[in-house]
Coordinates of C-alpha atoms in Angstrom, one line a residue:
X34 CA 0.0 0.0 0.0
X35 CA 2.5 2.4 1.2
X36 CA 4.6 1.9 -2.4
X37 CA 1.1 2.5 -4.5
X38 CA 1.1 5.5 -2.2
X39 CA 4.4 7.0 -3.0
X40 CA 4.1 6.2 -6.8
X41 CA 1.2 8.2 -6.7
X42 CA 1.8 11.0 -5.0
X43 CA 5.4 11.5 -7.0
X44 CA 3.2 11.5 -10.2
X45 CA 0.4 13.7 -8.1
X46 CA 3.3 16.3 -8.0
X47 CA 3.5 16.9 -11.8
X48 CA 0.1 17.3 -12.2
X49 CA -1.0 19.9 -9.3
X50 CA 1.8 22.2 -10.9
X51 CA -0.1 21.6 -14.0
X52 CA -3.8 22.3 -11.8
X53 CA -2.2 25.1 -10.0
X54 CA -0.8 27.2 -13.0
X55 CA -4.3 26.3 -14.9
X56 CA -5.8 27.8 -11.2
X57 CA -3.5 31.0 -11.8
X58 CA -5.3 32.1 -14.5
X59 CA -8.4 31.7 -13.4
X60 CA -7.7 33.8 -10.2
X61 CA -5.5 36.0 -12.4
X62 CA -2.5 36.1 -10.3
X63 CA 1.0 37.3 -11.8
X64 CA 2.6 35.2 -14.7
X65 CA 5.7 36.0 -13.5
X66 CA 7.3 37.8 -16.3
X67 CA 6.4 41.1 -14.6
X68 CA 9.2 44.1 -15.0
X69 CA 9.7 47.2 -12.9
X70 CA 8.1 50.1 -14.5
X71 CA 5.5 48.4 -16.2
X72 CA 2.2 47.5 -16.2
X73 CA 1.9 44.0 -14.0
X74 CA -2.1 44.4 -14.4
X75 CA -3.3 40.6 -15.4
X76 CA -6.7 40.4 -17.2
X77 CA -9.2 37.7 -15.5
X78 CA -10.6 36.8 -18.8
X79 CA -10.5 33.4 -17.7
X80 CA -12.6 34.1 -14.1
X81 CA -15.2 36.0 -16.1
X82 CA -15.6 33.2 -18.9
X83 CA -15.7 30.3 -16.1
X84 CA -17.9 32.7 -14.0
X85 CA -20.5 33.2 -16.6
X86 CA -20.8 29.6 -17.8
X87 CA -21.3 28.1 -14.4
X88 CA -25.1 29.6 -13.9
X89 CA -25.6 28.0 -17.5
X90 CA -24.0 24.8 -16.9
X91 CA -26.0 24.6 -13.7
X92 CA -29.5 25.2 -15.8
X93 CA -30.2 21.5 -16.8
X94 CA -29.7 20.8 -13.3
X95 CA -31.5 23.0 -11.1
X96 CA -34.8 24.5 -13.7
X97 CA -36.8 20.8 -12.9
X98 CA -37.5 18.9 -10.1
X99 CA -37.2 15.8 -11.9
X100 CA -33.5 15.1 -11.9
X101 CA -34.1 11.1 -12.4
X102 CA -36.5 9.3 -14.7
X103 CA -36.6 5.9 -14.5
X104 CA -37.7 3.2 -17.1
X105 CA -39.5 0.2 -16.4
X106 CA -38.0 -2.6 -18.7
X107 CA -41.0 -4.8 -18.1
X108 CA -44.4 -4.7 -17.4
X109 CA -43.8 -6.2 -13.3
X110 CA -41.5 -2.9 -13.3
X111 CA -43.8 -0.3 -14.0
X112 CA -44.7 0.4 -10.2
X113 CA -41.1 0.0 -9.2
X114 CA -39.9 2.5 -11.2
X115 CA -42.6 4.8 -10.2
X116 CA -42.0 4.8 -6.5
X117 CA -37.9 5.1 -8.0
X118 CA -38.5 8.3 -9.6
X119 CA -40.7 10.1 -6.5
X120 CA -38.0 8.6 -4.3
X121 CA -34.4 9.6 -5.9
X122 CA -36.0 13.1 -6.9
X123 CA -37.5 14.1 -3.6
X124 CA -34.2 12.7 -2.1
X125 CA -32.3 15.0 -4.6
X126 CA -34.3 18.1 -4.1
X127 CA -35.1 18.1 -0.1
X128 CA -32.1 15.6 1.4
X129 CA -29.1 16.8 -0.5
X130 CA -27.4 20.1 -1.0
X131 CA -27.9 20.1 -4.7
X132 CA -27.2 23.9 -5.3
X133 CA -23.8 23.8 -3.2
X134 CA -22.8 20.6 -4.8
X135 CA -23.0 22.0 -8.5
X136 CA -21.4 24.9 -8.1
X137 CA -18.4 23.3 -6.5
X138 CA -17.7 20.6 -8.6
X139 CA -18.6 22.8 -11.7
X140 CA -16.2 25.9 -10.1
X141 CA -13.6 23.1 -9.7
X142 CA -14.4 21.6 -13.3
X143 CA -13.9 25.0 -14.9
X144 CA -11.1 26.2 -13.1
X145 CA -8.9 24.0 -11.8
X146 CA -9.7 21.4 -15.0
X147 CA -10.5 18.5 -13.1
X148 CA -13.3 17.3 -10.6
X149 CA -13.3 14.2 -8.3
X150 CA -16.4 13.7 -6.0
X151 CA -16.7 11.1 -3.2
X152 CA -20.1 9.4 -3.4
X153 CA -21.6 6.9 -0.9
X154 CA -24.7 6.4 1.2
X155 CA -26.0 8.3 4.3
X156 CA -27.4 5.5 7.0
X157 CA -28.1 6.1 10.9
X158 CA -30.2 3.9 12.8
X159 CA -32.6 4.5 16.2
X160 CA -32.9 1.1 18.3
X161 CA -35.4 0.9 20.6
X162 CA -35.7 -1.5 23.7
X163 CA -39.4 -2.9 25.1
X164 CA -39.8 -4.9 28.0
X165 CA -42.6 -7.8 27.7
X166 CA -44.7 -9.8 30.0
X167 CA -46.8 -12.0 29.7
X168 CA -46.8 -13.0 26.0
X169 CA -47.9 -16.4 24.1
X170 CA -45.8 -18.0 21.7
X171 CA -48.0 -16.6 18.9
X172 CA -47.3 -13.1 20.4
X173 CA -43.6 -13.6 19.9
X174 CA -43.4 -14.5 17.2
X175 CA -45.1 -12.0 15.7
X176 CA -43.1 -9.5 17.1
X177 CA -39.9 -11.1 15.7
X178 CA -41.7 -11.3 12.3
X179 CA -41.9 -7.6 12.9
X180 CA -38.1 -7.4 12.4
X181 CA -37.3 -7.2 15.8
X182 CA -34.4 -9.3 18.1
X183 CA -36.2 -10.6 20.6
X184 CA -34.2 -11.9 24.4
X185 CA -35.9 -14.2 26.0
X186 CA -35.6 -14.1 30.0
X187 CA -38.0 -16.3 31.5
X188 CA -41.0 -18.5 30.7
X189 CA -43.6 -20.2 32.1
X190 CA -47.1 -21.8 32.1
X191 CA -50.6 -20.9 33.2
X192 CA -53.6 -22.2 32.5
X193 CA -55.6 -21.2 29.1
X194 CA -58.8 -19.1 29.2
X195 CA -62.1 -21.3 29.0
X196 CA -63.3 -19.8 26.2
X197 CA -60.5 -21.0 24.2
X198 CA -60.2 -24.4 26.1
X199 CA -63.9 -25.0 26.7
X200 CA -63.3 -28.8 27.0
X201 CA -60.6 -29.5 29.5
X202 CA -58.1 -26.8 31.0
X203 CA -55.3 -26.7 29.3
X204 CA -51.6 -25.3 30.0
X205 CA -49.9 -22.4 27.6
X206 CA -46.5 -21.2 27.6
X207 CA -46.3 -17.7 28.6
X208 CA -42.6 -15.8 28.0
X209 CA -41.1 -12.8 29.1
X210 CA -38.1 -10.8 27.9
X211 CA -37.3 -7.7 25.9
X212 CA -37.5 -6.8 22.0
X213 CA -35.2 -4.7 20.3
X214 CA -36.4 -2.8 17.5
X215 CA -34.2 -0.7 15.3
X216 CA -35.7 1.8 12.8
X217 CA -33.8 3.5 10.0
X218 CA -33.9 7.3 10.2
X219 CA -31.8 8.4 7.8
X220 CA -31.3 6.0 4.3
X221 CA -30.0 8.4 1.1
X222 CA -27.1 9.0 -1.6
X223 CA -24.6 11.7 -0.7
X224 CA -21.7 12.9 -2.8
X225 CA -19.4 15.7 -1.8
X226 CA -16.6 16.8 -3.8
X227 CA -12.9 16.7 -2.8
X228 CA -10.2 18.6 -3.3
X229 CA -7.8 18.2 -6.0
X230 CA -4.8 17.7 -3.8
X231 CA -5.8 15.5 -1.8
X232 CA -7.0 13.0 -4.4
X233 CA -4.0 10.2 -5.9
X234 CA -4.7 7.6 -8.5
X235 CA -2.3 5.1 -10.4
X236 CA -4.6 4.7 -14.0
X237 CA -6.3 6.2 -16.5
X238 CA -9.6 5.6 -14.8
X239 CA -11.0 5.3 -11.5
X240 CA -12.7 2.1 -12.7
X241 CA -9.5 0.6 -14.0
X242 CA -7.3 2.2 -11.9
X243 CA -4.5 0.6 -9.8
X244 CA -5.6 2.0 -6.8
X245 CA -7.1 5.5 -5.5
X246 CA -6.2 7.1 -2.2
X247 CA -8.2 10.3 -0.6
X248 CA -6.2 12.5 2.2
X249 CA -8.6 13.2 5.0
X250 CA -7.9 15.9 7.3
X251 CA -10.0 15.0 10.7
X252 CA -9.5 14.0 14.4
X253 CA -10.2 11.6 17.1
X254 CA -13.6 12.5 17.8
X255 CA -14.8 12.5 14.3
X256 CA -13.4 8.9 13.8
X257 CA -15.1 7.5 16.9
X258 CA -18.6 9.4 15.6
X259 CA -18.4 7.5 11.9
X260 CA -17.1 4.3 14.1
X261 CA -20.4 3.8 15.8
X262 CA -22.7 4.3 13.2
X263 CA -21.7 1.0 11.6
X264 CA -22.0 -1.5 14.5
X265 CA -20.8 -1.8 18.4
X266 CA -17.3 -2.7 17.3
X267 CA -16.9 -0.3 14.7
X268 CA -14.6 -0.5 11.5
X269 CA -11.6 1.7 13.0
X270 CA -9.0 0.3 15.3
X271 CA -6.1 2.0 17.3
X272 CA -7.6 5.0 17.2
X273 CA -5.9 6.0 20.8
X274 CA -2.7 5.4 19.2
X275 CA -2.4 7.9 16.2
X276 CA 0.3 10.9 16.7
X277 CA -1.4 13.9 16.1
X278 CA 0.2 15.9 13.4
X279 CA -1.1 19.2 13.5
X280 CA -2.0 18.8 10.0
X281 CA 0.4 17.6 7.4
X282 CA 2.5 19.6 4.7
X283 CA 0.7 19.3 1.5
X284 CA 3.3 17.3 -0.7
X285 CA 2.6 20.8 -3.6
X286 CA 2.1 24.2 -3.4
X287 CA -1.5 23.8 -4.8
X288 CA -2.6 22.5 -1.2
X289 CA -0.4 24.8 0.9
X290 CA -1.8 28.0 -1.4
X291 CA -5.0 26.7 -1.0
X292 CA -4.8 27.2 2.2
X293 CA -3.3 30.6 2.7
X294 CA -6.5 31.7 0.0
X295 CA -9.0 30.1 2.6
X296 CA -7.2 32.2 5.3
X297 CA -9.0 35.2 4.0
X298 CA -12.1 33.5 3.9
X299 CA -12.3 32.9 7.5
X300 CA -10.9 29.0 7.3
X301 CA -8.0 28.9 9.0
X302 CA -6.3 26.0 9.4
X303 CA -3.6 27.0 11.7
X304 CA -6.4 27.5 14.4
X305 CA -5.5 24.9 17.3
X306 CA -8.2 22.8 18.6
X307 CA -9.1 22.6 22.5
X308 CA -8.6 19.2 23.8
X309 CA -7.4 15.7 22.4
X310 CA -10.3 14.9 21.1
X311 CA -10.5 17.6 18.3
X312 CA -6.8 17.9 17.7
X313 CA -5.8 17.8 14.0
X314 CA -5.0 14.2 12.3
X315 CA -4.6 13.1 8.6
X316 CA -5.6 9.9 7.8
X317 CA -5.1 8.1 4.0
X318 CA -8.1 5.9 2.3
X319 CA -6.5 3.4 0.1
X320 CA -8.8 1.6 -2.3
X321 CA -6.6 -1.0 -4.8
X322 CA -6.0 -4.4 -5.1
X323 CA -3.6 -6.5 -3.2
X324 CA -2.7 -9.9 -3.0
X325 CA -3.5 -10.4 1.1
X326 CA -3.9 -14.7 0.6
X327 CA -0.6 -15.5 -1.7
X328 CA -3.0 -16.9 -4.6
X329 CA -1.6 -14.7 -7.2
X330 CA -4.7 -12.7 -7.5
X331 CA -5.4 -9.2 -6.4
X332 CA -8.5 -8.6 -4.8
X333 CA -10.0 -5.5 -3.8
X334 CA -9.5 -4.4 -0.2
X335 CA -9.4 -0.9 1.9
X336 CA -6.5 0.3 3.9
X337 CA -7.0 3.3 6.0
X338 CA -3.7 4.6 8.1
X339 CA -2.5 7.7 9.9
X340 CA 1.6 8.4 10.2
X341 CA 2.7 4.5 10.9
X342 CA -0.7 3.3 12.5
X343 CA -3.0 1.1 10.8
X344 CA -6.9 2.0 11.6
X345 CA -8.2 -0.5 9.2
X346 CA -7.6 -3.1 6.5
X347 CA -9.9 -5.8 5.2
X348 CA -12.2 -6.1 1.6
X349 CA -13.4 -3.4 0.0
X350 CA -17.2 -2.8 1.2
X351 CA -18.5 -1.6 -1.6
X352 CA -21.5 -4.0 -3.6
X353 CA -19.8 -3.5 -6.6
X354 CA -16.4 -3.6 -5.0
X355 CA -15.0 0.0 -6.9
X356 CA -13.6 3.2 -5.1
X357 CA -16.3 5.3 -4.4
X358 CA -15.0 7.9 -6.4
X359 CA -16.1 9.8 -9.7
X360 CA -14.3 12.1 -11.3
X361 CA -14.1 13.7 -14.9
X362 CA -11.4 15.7 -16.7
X363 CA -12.4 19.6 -18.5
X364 CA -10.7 18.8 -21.1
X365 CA -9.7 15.4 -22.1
X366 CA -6.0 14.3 -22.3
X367 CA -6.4 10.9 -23.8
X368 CA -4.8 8.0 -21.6
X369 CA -5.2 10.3 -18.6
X370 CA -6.9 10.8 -15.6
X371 CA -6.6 14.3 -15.5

């Protein structure tokens, strides 16, 4: 992992110089061939091109509330679909920041000539615990037909009501015990784009690709939040043991400038956090194939670290087993990513 990772970043270095001189223009910094006593003005051409095309780029987008239309293929599909559209459209306009989300990725697209955006799925869970007493087999079953676990903690038997034993008294077992019902609050597609610099790939594609790696800046706190919405163990291990960094060097200038723009923006990143909790970390996501058994054949696994500690490693936990990336260059360079 850590070899992909260095092969990527040394060819992530030749192509941020190539994003942050395409940036320059847009933001219509100096070209460097300035001379005393002359004019150093630098027309934004660029910034008032890119800045006029976004709201029509954005048009297609945002003038219709139906962003999806699915097709039925069969006649069994028809209903399916419908409840697809209504879905996937009200999740689109209500549940997701639509506006902010095009305007990035386009500003990105436009001006820095290449987009990547992290897409996945939003799921949190409620459980609820309920106490029973006093309940029939029949009962109990129903209740874990329902969906939920049910504990049993004691049974016993008691005598059945006449009415249903008219004949002879009969005995019935009665149990008691606790069900646990969980209920999904939240279930929708996300995306969020990423910035440039902290996105490396070895391939042409993201499909294809060798592997992809994201640079997260985060902390302790927000690790042990996204740990426990998965399950009581959680997917991130060692957690105690990572050496806070105080937030990395960015390998190329376009990170580090990136930052010192933000500053006048009100993001500074140089702010220090109160407590361990919230101090600064970088972690790295790796998805790529590796040979873990010794069969000869890659398969497809995630590798997330921070400095020299290992927070998690095993197969990648995606259905379709891809990065969850998508990206897409402005302009085409054929046989490249970006």
């Amino acid at each position: 992992v850590m070899a992909d990772f260095e092969t990527a970043k040394s060819n992530k270095k030749r192509i941020d110089e190539k994003i942050q001189t395409f940036k320059d223009l847009y933001d219509g910094k100096p070209l460097g061939n300035e001379q005393d006593g002359r004019s150093k003005y630098v027309s934004k051409e660029a910034q008032k091109a890119v800045n006029w095309w976004i709201p029509n780029a954005m048009k297609p987008f945002m003038s219709s509330d139906d962003m999806a239309d699915f097709s039925p293929r069969t006649f069994e599909d028809v209903a399916n679909a419908k409840s697809q559209n209504t879905l996937i459209n009200y999740q689109f306009n209500n549940d997701f920041p639509k506006y902010q989300f095009l305007h990035t990725s386009l500003l990105l697209f436009a001006s820095e000539g290449t987009v990547v955006a992290r897409a996945g799925w939003i799921h949190e869970e409620e459980t609820e615990v309920l106490p029973f007493e006093g309940l029939t087999q029949e009962q109990v079953m129903g209740i874990m037909q329902s969906g939920a676990e049910v504990e049993i903690e004691d049974a016993g038997q008691v005598p059945m009501d006449a009415a249903e034993s008219p004949l002879a008294p009969q005995l019935q077992t009665i149990f008691k015990g606790k069900a646990t019902i969980t209920k999904t609050t939240v279930s929708r597609p996300n995306a969020e784009p990423i910035k440039n610099e902290d996105f490396f790939i070895i391939g042409e594609t993201i499909e294809d690709s060798d592997c992809c790696i994201q640079r997260i800046d985060t902390n302790r706190s927000d690790l042990r939040k996204q740990d426990k919405k998965y399950n009581d163990k959680g997917i991130y291990s060692n957690v105690d043991e990572i050496q806070s960094n105080g937030k990395e060097v960015k390998e190329s200038g376009l990170g580090q400038e990136r930052s010192e723009d933000l500053k006048g923006y009100g993001q500074d990143d140089d702010a220090s956090a109160a407590g361990k909790a919230r101090e600064d970390i970088t972690i790295y996501e790796y998805y790529g194939k590796i040979d873990r058994d010794g069969d000869g054949i890659a398969e497809p696994i995630v590798c997330v670290w921070s400095g020299t500690t290992i927070l998690r490693i095993s197969e990648n936990p995606f259905p379709d087993d891809e990065p969850p990336f998508v990206g897409a260059p402005f302009m085409p360079i054929a046989f490249s990513f970006f």
